[in-house]
XYZ file of C-alpha atoms in Angstrom:
682
model
C 65.838 47.880 142.502
C 64.191 51.748 142.059
C 64.934 54.158 144.410
C 64.065 58.193 144.597
C 66.657 60.004 143.851
C 68.204 62.048 146.652
C 69.459 65.046 144.853
C 65.527 65.845 144.368
C 64.159 67.085 147.587
C 60.614 66.657 148.480
C 58.505 69.716 147.766
C 58.446 71.937 150.744
C 54.833 72.652 150.465
C 54.679 69.159 151.507
C 55.826 67.356 154.911
C 53.548 64.458 155.245
C 53.977 61.017 153.874
C 53.642 59.613 150.442
C 50.374 57.487 150.928
C 48.842 61.023 152.511
C 49.857 62.442 149.217
C 48.811 59.739 147.047
C 44.893 60.106 148.532
C 44.397 63.935 148.346
C 46.424 64.084 145.092
C 44.883 61.656 143.386
C 41.200 61.795 144.874
C 39.345 63.055 141.597
C 40.684 59.296 140.261
C 37.981 57.590 143.061
C 35.334 56.689 141.336
C 37.677 55.450 138.181
C 40.199 53.848 139.912
C 39.260 52.064 143.682
C 41.493 53.059 146.501
C 43.348 49.584 146.243
C 43.624 49.992 142.228
C 45.296 53.294 142.957
C 47.935 51.634 144.839
C 48.553 48.766 142.541
C 49.221 51.771 140.007
C 51.511 53.061 142.175
C 53.618 49.935 142.872
C 53.996 49.121 138.681
C 57.059 49.543 137.089
C 56.953 51.472 133.710
C 59.499 51.701 131.663
C 59.864 54.676 129.079
C 62.678 54.459 126.186
C 62.273 57.672 124.907
C 61.371 61.282 126.207
C 60.974 62.815 123.508
C 57.803 63.437 121.342
C 55.648 60.750 122.663
C 57.612 59.958 125.690
C 57.642 62.815 127.639
C 53.785 62.814 127.108
C 53.737 59.286 127.802
C 55.742 60.661 131.012
C 53.470 63.105 132.839
C 50.179 61.259 131.799
C 51.099 58.263 133.102
C 52.036 60.564 136.413
C 48.677 62.053 136.925
C 47.069 58.795 136.641
C 48.793 57.541 139.769
C 51.804 55.502 137.966
C 54.479 56.191 140.635
C 57.724 53.788 139.345
C 59.119 54.231 136.296
C 62.631 53.078 134.430
C 63.203 56.297 131.784
C 66.036 55.998 129.254
C 66.756 59.077 126.817
C 70.370 60.029 125.833
C 69.668 63.830 123.921
C 69.036 67.047 125.155
C 66.173 69.344 123.467
C 66.494 71.759 120.739
C 64.675 74.397 119.408
C 62.815 72.065 116.613
C 61.061 70.261 119.407
C 59.044 72.913 121.520
C 55.953 72.252 118.778
C 55.221 68.668 120.294
C 57.634 67.379 123.199
C 56.643 67.839 126.915
C 59.730 69.535 128.324
C 61.096 71.487 125.164
C 60.406 75.340 126.007
C 63.021 78.726 125.616
C 64.588 77.612 129.025
C 65.225 73.636 128.771
C 67.120 74.333 125.292
C 70.516 72.465 125.708
C 69.883 70.858 128.350
C 69.213 66.895 128.764
C 65.811 65.750 127.915
C 66.455 63.136 131.157
C 66.793 65.508 133.385
C 64.150 67.933 132.731
C 61.317 65.637 132.074
C 62.164 63.565 136.053
C 61.734 67.448 137.236
C 58.492 68.196 135.590
C 57.010 64.477 136.757
C 58.613 64.790 140.438
C 56.963 68.571 140.165
C 53.532 66.460 139.829
C 54.269 63.558 142.663
C 57.434 64.295 144.472
C 57.245 60.809 145.492
C 57.975 59.219 142.291
C 60.656 56.600 142.003
C 63.021 56.159 138.505
C 66.015 54.379 137.616
C 67.783 56.226 134.861
C 69.543 55.379 131.498
C 71.453 58.321 130.330
C 72.968 56.248 126.744
C 68.889 55.485 126.073
C 68.543 52.255 124.997
C 71.304 50.302 124.267
C 72.165 46.577 123.788
C 74.244 46.759 126.810
C 71.452 47.818 129.142
C 68.803 46.091 127.539
C 68.178 43.319 130.177
C 68.261 45.870 132.896
C 65.896 48.219 131.389
C 63.575 45.387 130.956
C 64.097 42.854 133.859
C 61.372 43.226 136.292
C 58.844 45.890 134.443
C 55.559 45.522 134.514
C 54.816 46.713 131.254
C 57.180 49.076 128.457
C 55.637 52.181 127.379
C 57.347 53.035 123.855
C 58.218 56.756 123.365
C 61.367 56.195 121.019
C 61.651 58.097 118.004
C 60.186 56.547 115.025
C 63.414 56.165 113.073
C 65.275 54.698 115.851
C 64.008 51.198 114.439
C 66.970 48.529 114.689
C 67.050 49.231 119.094
C 63.017 48.945 118.907
C 62.706 46.001 116.862
C 65.584 44.165 119.612
C 63.605 45.620 122.184
C 60.300 44.364 121.247
C 61.608 40.824 121.107
C 63.435 41.312 123.762
C 60.220 42.076 125.902
C 58.244 39.041 124.284
C 60.781 36.349 125.440
C 61.425 38.535 128.811
C 57.095 38.209 129.335
C 57.300 42.242 129.322
C 54.029 43.325 127.036
C 54.872 46.751 125.006
C 52.450 49.630 124.248
C 53.158 51.474 120.971
C 51.326 54.508 120.197
C 52.863 56.565 117.127
C 52.023 60.299 115.950
C 50.389 59.937 112.625
C 49.314 63.641 111.483
C 46.518 64.635 114.037
C 45.880 61.019 114.735
C 47.149 58.240 117.208
C 47.602 54.946 115.977
C 48.241 52.431 119.072
C 49.107 48.427 119.391
C 49.554 46.188 122.291
C 51.943 43.401 122.217
C 51.551 41.015 124.291
C 53.976 38.057 125.505
C 51.562 35.376 124.114
C 50.156 37.382 120.982
C 52.128 38.421 117.466
C 56.017 39.026 117.750
C 56.805 42.569 116.542
C 58.557 40.702 113.482
C 55.431 38.883 112.625
C 52.991 41.281 112.980
C 55.177 43.899 110.379
C 56.478 41.662 108.542
C 60.336 42.059 109.275
C 63.214 40.088 108.602
C 67.084 40.598 108.234
C 68.133 42.168 104.762
C 65.078 44.696 104.337
C 66.280 48.122 103.618
C 66.333 50.765 106.669
C 63.845 52.766 104.398
C 61.679 49.549 103.427
C 61.652 48.440 107.454
C 60.361 52.405 108.276
C 57.449 51.527 105.322
C 56.054 48.292 107.119
C 56.255 49.630 110.361
C 54.216 52.751 109.561
C 51.694 51.026 107.383
C 51.613 48.484 109.937
C 51.191 50.812 112.870
C 48.369 52.356 110.717
C 46.552 49.995 109.062
C 43.428 52.760 107.954
C 46.124 55.405 107.014
C 43.273 57.986 107.423
C 46.231 60.520 107.680
C 46.889 60.082 104.339
C 44.311 62.233 103.208
C 45.452 65.564 104.745
C 49.257 65.513 105.328
C 51.900 66.826 102.520
C 53.537 64.080 101.203
C 55.848 66.307 99.976
C 57.313 66.805 103.718
C 57.677 63.235 104.926
C 61.123 62.037 103.795
C 62.736 58.120 104.541
C 65.265 58.661 103.730
C 66.369 61.645 105.160
C 64.586 60.294 108.652
C 62.185 63.079 108.720
C 58.299 63.899 108.546
C 55.345 66.072 110.260
C 54.415 65.531 113.894
C 52.169 67.576 116.281
C 51.348 68.386 119.938
C 47.744 67.321 119.270
C 48.886 63.255 117.910
C 51.314 63.687 120.904
C 48.721 64.103 123.664
C 45.974 61.527 121.711
C 49.022 59.271 122.252
C 49.638 59.456 126.048
C 45.976 59.258 126.482
C 45.942 56.013 124.928
C 48.501 54.451 125.989
C 47.873 54.825 129.665
C 44.354 53.711 129.289
C 46.033 50.546 127.805
C 48.855 50.592 131.108
C 45.588 50.722 133.285
C 43.992 47.654 132.261
C 47.358 46.118 131.979
C 48.082 47.156 135.699
C 43.714 46.707 137.110
C 43.186 43.406 134.634
C 40.064 45.746 133.261
C 38.993 44.195 130.126
C 39.026 45.197 126.717
C 42.951 44.720 126.503
C 43.292 43.665 122.473
C 47.022 42.782 121.267
C 48.165 42.198 117.859
C 47.187 42.102 115.839
C 44.246 43.851 116.701
C 44.630 47.730 116.421
C 43.017 50.874 117.816
C 43.495 54.173 115.544
C 41.587 57.723 116.466
C 41.939 60.766 114.142
C 40.316 64.035 115.881
C 40.699 65.882 112.442
C 37.865 63.805 111.063
C 36.637 62.462 114.363
C 37.469 58.725 112.907
C 37.707 55.917 115.228
C 39.320 52.696 113.824
C 39.117 49.492 116.066
C 40.302 46.495 113.623
C 41.579 43.510 113.185
C 44.816 43.143 110.800
C 44.999 39.170 110.259
C 48.812 37.925 109.694
C 49.801 41.461 110.248
C 51.625 42.966 107.146
C 50.950 39.679 105.462
C 47.794 40.000 105.015
C 47.296 40.270 101.401
C 44.713 43.688 101.619
C 48.215 45.390 103.286
C 50.726 43.994 100.849
C 48.347 45.631 98.380
C 48.782 48.953 100.540
C 52.172 48.499 100.784
C 52.813 48.205 97.217
C 50.804 51.469 96.865
C 52.639 53.187 99.543
C 55.993 52.432 98.414
C 54.973 54.235 95.070
C 54.438 57.779 97.108
C 56.980 56.954 99.739
C 59.766 55.565 98.348
C 60.431 55.081 94.726
C 58.729 58.732 93.914
C 61.198 60.640 96.660
C 64.701 59.286 95.551
C 66.089 62.309 92.886
C 68.015 60.648 90.497
C 70.923 63.260 90.226
C 73.711 64.321 93.074
C 73.481 63.217 96.477
C 74.164 63.751 99.858
C 77.333 62.525 101.317
C 76.619 59.309 103.338
C 77.955 61.052 106.604
C 78.922 63.951 107.822
C 82.779 64.259 109.219
C 84.010 64.669 112.820
C 86.282 67.500 113.233
C 89.901 67.015 114.473
C 90.376 66.442 117.952
C 91.580 69.542 119.560
C 95.428 70.095 120.372
C 97.145 71.754 123.198
C 96.480 74.914 123.877
C 95.976 76.204 120.565
C 93.765 73.929 119.575
C 95.049 72.282 116.542
C 93.555 72.672 113.430
C 89.815 72.407 112.428
C 89.696 71.415 108.367
C 91.037 67.662 108.327
C 91.241 66.344 104.365
C 87.694 64.590 105.144
C 86.509 68.191 106.725
C 87.479 69.904 103.508
C 85.890 67.217 100.962
C 82.568 67.592 102.743
C 82.590 71.026 102.818
C 83.696 71.333 98.814
C 80.772 68.451 97.879
C 78.350 70.874 100.034
C 79.633 74.322 98.364
C 79.357 72.177 94.423
C 75.383 71.594 95.724
C 74.890 74.962 94.787
C 73.237 76.230 91.366
C 75.210 77.523 88.593
C 74.426 78.744 85.116
C 73.341 75.273 83.238
C 75.064 73.358 85.799
C 78.843 74.346 84.527
C 80.060 74.150 87.527
C 82.404 76.984 87.311
C 84.437 76.318 90.439
C 88.076 74.805 92.138
C 88.751 74.797 95.566
C 92.162 75.258 97.431
C 92.982 74.968 101.061
C 95.308 77.329 103.098
C 95.432 75.276 106.962
C 91.924 75.955 108.240
C 91.245 78.814 104.803
C 88.850 77.771 102.236
C 89.652 79.013 98.871
C 86.919 79.488 96.221
C 88.266 79.794 92.642
C 86.091 81.049 89.393
C 86.724 78.887 86.360
C 86.663 81.507 83.803
C 86.487 79.280 80.625
C 83.828 76.670 82.053
C 81.180 79.229 80.736
C 81.708 81.835 77.699
C 78.298 81.583 76.770
C 76.403 85.190 75.716
C 74.566 85.306 79.447
C 77.626 85.743 81.124
C 78.047 89.482 80.586
C 81.289 90.103 82.141
C 81.766 86.418 84.101
C 78.721 88.046 86.652
C 76.602 84.665 86.187
C 79.789 82.791 87.152
C 80.488 85.445 90.063
C 76.894 84.710 91.273
C 77.344 81.028 91.234
C 80.544 81.309 93.374
C 78.977 83.590 95.899
C 76.669 80.448 96.565
C 78.811 78.044 96.263
C 80.378 80.095 99.186
C 77.209 80.633 101.268
C 76.928 76.504 101.086
C 80.557 76.184 102.897
C 79.419 78.696 105.276
C 76.202 76.969 105.951
C 77.481 73.359 106.364
C 80.787 74.110 108.570
C 78.060 75.574 111.099
C 76.588 72.034 111.029
C 79.647 70.549 111.932
C 80.640 73.120 114.896
C 82.541 75.740 112.946
C 82.713 79.048 112.571
C 82.577 81.058 109.391
C 84.881 84.179 108.228
C 84.299 85.476 104.121
C 86.699 87.677 102.957
C 86.539 89.043 99.193
C 90.519 89.863 98.319
C 90.357 93.415 96.055
C 90.451 92.071 93.152
C 89.980 88.575 91.670
C 93.161 86.751 91.534
C 94.927 85.498 88.436
C 94.536 82.131 89.528
C 90.295 83.046 89.935
C 90.895 83.262 93.539
C 87.265 84.866 94.271
C 86.905 84.107 98.203
C 88.142 82.937 101.464
C 86.496 81.063 104.349
C 88.054 81.330 107.708
C 86.951 78.210 110.175
C 86.597 77.711 113.188
C 85.265 76.029 116.284
C 83.198 77.778 117.821
C 79.768 78.015 115.545
C 76.830 78.609 118.510
C 73.812 76.758 117.036
C 74.175 75.203 113.245
C 71.888 76.994 110.925
C 68.754 75.603 109.983
C 69.370 75.794 106.482
C 72.282 73.626 106.344
C 69.282 70.881 106.179
C 68.104 71.222 102.839
C 71.418 72.400 100.964
C 71.152 68.589 99.642
C 67.401 69.194 98.541
C 67.377 72.371 96.957
C 66.797 72.239 93.386
C 65.550 73.566 90.596
C 61.758 72.757 89.623
C 60.782 73.078 85.935
C 57.002 71.694 86.615
C 53.973 74.139 86.637
C 53.100 75.684 90.247
C 49.717 76.124 91.232
C 48.296 79.377 91.066
C 47.761 80.083 94.984
C 49.602 83.203 95.861
C 52.297 82.894 98.046
C 51.430 85.470 101.621
C 53.575 87.968 102.658
C 54.542 86.220 105.738
C 56.453 83.929 103.649
C 57.538 86.680 101.415
C 58.935 88.360 104.307
C 60.394 85.108 105.423
C 62.933 84.526 102.642
C 63.413 88.152 102.135
C 64.887 88.750 105.320
C 67.547 86.349 104.013
C 68.616 88.689 100.860
C 68.782 91.523 103.382
C 71.528 89.954 105.815
C 73.683 90.036 102.586
C 72.796 93.868 102.172
C 70.625 92.632 99.262
C 66.989 93.025 98.706
C 64.073 91.172 97.150
C 61.309 92.743 94.963
C 57.550 90.762 94.820
C 55.257 90.295 91.789
C 52.327 88.483 92.770
C 48.810 88.803 91.451
C 47.221 87.317 88.510
C 47.185 90.601 85.791
C 50.871 91.501 87.096
C 52.204 87.872 86.363
C 50.569 87.720 83.272
C 52.408 91.369 82.564
C 55.364 89.417 83.373
C 54.732 86.525 81.710
C 53.932 88.524 78.507
C 57.804 90.115 78.835
C 59.813 86.839 79.592
C 57.684 85.316 76.491
C 59.510 88.362 74.456
C 62.766 87.753 76.052
C 62.387 83.988 75.510
C 62.020 84.536 71.854
C 65.410 86.125 71.591
C 67.173 83.097 73.264
C 65.932 80.859 70.970
C 66.897 83.433 67.632
C 70.135 83.770 68.764
C 72.451 81.375 67.545
C 75.453 81.575 70.526
C 72.846 81.027 72.740
C 70.963 78.375 71.356
C 74.257 76.255 70.715
C 75.016 77.170 74.373
C 72.015 75.550 75.865
C 72.237 72.541 73.125
C 75.900 71.508 74.495
C 74.883 71.342 77.785
C 71.305 69.508 77.322
C 72.496 65.492 77.912
C 69.484 63.846 75.479
C 70.540 60.380 77.205
C 70.602 59.082 81.011
C 74.204 57.438 80.178
C 75.402 60.979 78.373
C 74.351 62.493 82.038
C 75.441 60.184 83.890
C 78.897 60.441 82.112
C 79.814 63.987 82.241
C 78.158 64.692 85.931
C 77.237 68.272 84.671
C 74.789 69.793 82.144
C 71.035 69.957 82.585
C 69.355 66.307 82.067
C 67.126 66.302 79.226
C 64.356 64.983 81.897
C 64.745 67.498 84.041
C 63.940 70.416 82.058
C 60.234 69.038 82.111
C 59.469 69.610 78.844
C 57.126 66.531 78.508
C 56.920 64.543 75.744
C 56.386 66.902 72.616
C 58.756 68.988 74.021
C 61.394 66.513 74.512
C 61.057 65.968 70.471
C 61.732 69.456 69.616
C 64.410 69.666 71.866
C 66.189 66.499 69.832
C 65.068 68.031 66.471
C 66.011 71.185 67.033
C 69.909 70.192 68.379
C 71.637 71.708 65.160
C 71.680 75.991 64.750
C 70.274 74.985 61.018
C 66.971 72.884 62.840
C 66.074 75.834 65.051
C 66.443 78.365 62.452
C 64.061 76.822 60.533
C 62.115 76.141 63.240
C 62.177 80.058 64.200
C 61.232 80.889 60.310
C 57.741 79.086 60.773
C 57.140 80.090 64.097
C 57.758 76.742 66.266
C 60.471 78.240 68.180
C 57.314 80.663 69.616
C 56.951 76.949 71.609
C 59.326 77.230 74.294
C 59.115 80.997 75.226
C 55.371 80.619 75.558
C 56.485 77.620 77.898
C 58.630 80.292 79.904
C 55.662 82.735 79.749
C 53.233 79.652 80.938
C 55.629 79.093 84.097
C 55.301 82.852 84.674
C 51.690 82.802 85.464
C 51.437 79.019 86.711
C 53.501 80.581 89.872
C 52.639 82.033 93.495
C 54.888 85.012 92.492
C 57.536 86.104 90.618
C 60.649 87.533 92.789
C 63.371 89.626 91.682
C 66.593 90.043 93.891
C 69.018 92.875 93.841
C 72.677 93.633 94.336
C 73.374 97.185 96.077
C 76.129 97.881 92.763
C 77.691 96.242 89.641
C 81.200 95.666 90.766
C 81.927 91.890 91.349
C 81.947 91.624 94.820
C 78.036 93.151 95.162
C 77.321 89.717 92.595
C 79.403 87.305 94.867
C 77.811 88.207 98.092
C 74.724 88.269 95.503
C 74.868 84.628 95.020
C 75.323 84.286 98.442
C 71.810 85.838 99.139
C 70.374 83.926 96.340
C 71.497 80.951 97.926
C 69.982 81.505 101.468
C 66.666 83.079 99.978
C 66.410 79.141 97.280
C 67.522 76.962 100.473
C 64.904 79.203 102.712
C 62.297 78.501 100.157
C 63.180 74.614 99.848
C 62.533 74.583 104.020
C 59.594 76.657 103.736
C 58.555 73.463 101.435
C 58.059 76.044 98.307
C 59.461 74.997 94.709
C 61.654 78.062 92.395
C 63.118 78.418 88.737
C 65.172 80.757 88.176
C 64.103 82.939 84.938
C 67.250 84.455 83.632
C 67.585 85.616 80.150
C 65.636 88.615 80.928
C 67.431 89.972 83.709
C 70.601 88.868 81.596
C 69.487 90.931 78.571
C 69.099 93.600 80.633
C 72.627 93.860 82.148
C 74.471 93.183 79.403
C 72.147 95.967 78.114
C 73.221 98.312 80.707
C 76.604 97.530 80.307
C 77.226 97.464 76.211
C 74.198 99.607 75.079
C 71.619 98.418 72.043
C 74.353 98.075 69.785
C 75.569 94.638 71.751
C 72.312 93.075 70.040
C 70.696 92.671 66.625
C 68.673 95.762 65.626
C 65.620 93.796 65.084
C 66.111 92.741 69.194
C 67.582 95.354 70.439
C 64.083 96.894 69.482
C 62.115 94.320 70.990
C 63.849 94.526 74.336
C 64.398 98.794 73.857
C 60.299 98.530 73.966
C 60.278 95.796 76.980
C 62.720 97.495 79.544
C 59.740 100.675 80.611
C 56.878 97.531 80.982
C 59.660 95.462 83.149
C 60.562 98.369 84.907
C 56.921 99.276 85.899
C 56.388 95.770 87.549
C 59.268 96.555 90.162
C 58.855 100.251 91.120
C 61.214 99.859 94.224
C 64.279 98.648 92.029
C 66.273 101.865 91.089
C 67.700 100.158 88.108
C 70.618 102.669 87.571
C 72.444 101.465 90.603
C 71.282 97.921 91.747
C 72.222 94.819 89.850
C 69.764 92.293 88.820
C 71.334 89.138 90.407
C 68.070 86.603 89.266
C 64.412 87.026 88.368
C 62.486 83.172 89.784
C 59.265 82.340 89.850
C 57.927 80.527 93.430
C 55.085 78.425 94.458
C 53.453 75.233 95.114
C 54.797 72.396 92.995
C 55.092 68.528 92.935
C 58.802 67.495 93.716
C 60.899 66.591 90.395
C 62.107 63.107 90.427
C 64.895 64.373 87.861
C 67.578 66.073 88.753
C 71.472 67.557 88.175
C 74.489 65.905 88.557
C 77.607 66.900 90.095
C 81.326 65.529 89.165
C 83.050 64.209 92.234
C 85.256 66.035 94.471
C 88.284 65.383 93.525
C 87.774 67.555 90.055
C 86.979 70.559 92.014
C 90.244 70.532 93.663
C 93.478 72.375 93.298
């Protein structure tokens, strides 16, 4: 039986009884509800599983309608990421149980509410207790909590309890009502055992909103069924609560207009569009089947990037032992952090790292022989890559609740030791960038010519500054064209340099089978050169063929492609370190990775344009004689123009970490691979 929580006293400003409070507090409902109807609402028992985005809004909306008796189930606590849409999320409630906060908010509206609380959420073990005797269920479960939602809907039908579900989609809401005598959840959504989770999510979304109006404005690159995330707005959550509350009133009062599945109702305030219809046979409807086929193409088939994958699950830290707390880096944790480390970028994907462990300290070793190309002057490119791997360890460790202390030795060790990362319990919160470690990639597509705003640049520039580095930006059409001409000249030199060409050809994996077998280098499809570009790369694989191509001017096609990429960008950035020492470049690699992860989190694409900066480093360290007379002359003419585009850089004191272009682009389908973790362990 529901009861008023004795720990929650009535408000000091009201000492009279419940009926008097109801008659006064909800007096403005009169004219819409009679006194008897208001009493009926107050006696109905509403079960709300989930008090997040829509669930919390449902509760508050129903309480203000006059509903008073609730079963509430929610196991989670409020996080900062909840603030944009969840009723109880605020700076004051961060870390608090959603169940406690929402009960306080509801009781502050009506001190006479009665609640039965399920602090573990809805589970198989308490499902009957949660549903038994309920007037209805108003679904507030997270979109991706599918298995328990399915079980709850089916059990509610068996117990004769109607279920209302309203989902926030873009700025819109889509609502269905499942009555005990209507279609079941499985019948409507065409769900059966054996379907993948992603397919279940897709069928649920498409069945919930047969008229997917929101697809016209939602950025589909921000939807990932595999990663269980997508955009959600407060506007939509409020609309969900309003529509669900109306149907709850209909159910209790027997008001006309209740339409059960397969009938649906959608409203999109962005377009001002109301869609009321009936999806005969649910997702089995022939038209709906066709829509599902198209949706699979956009949301499933195109989302799975070919290449290295995120580990299936996060490891758990070993339990503390005694006063000393025990070690935190188990073998499982070590392998997970190494997997995160090797997700970092490296020149031509050579993966020049090895890792060892000393207690709770991870040791990062550089492998100099992995990259001996002309580009890798004094192993600077390798040092930058090692720094990026170190930063991935730091970021990934925070997700496990570990704090990280990075220490660089006085000199690189004989075994290549370049950094140590000491780990301990006690990270105050997970670094938000941990969510995109596995999404970060190089995107060689042409970007939109939409200029990157100052606000966005400031966000990822701040990541570089945290590690003592600086970010310099070129924007605007004319400056990008000027930089494109310089990149064209640098890439001409790259294509005409035998050593660089042979190294690049050696690292390209010309068949999918070769890419999967070696699990390093650059898969041909990852270069996004198109059919003509791929054929050119295959034909010019031998240096003798490339030399002929250069002689007839065909080699300029490669350089032109790079220049075109610069022009088709939102901005180009140059990251600089405070000096030219190896430690400067390791920290520069850390800063680079933080910038790249931040760009990924912001939904921006990125491609390194390294030829010009690596040539500059060799020029600064070895002089003009390091190049052929012709190439030296070209570079000598190029540097003043390049320097003029970055007036804030002191090229005599700051080491250039990387030049890269950024912008808005379609996600890539073909990524790069990584070798198995075991091959990186010492």
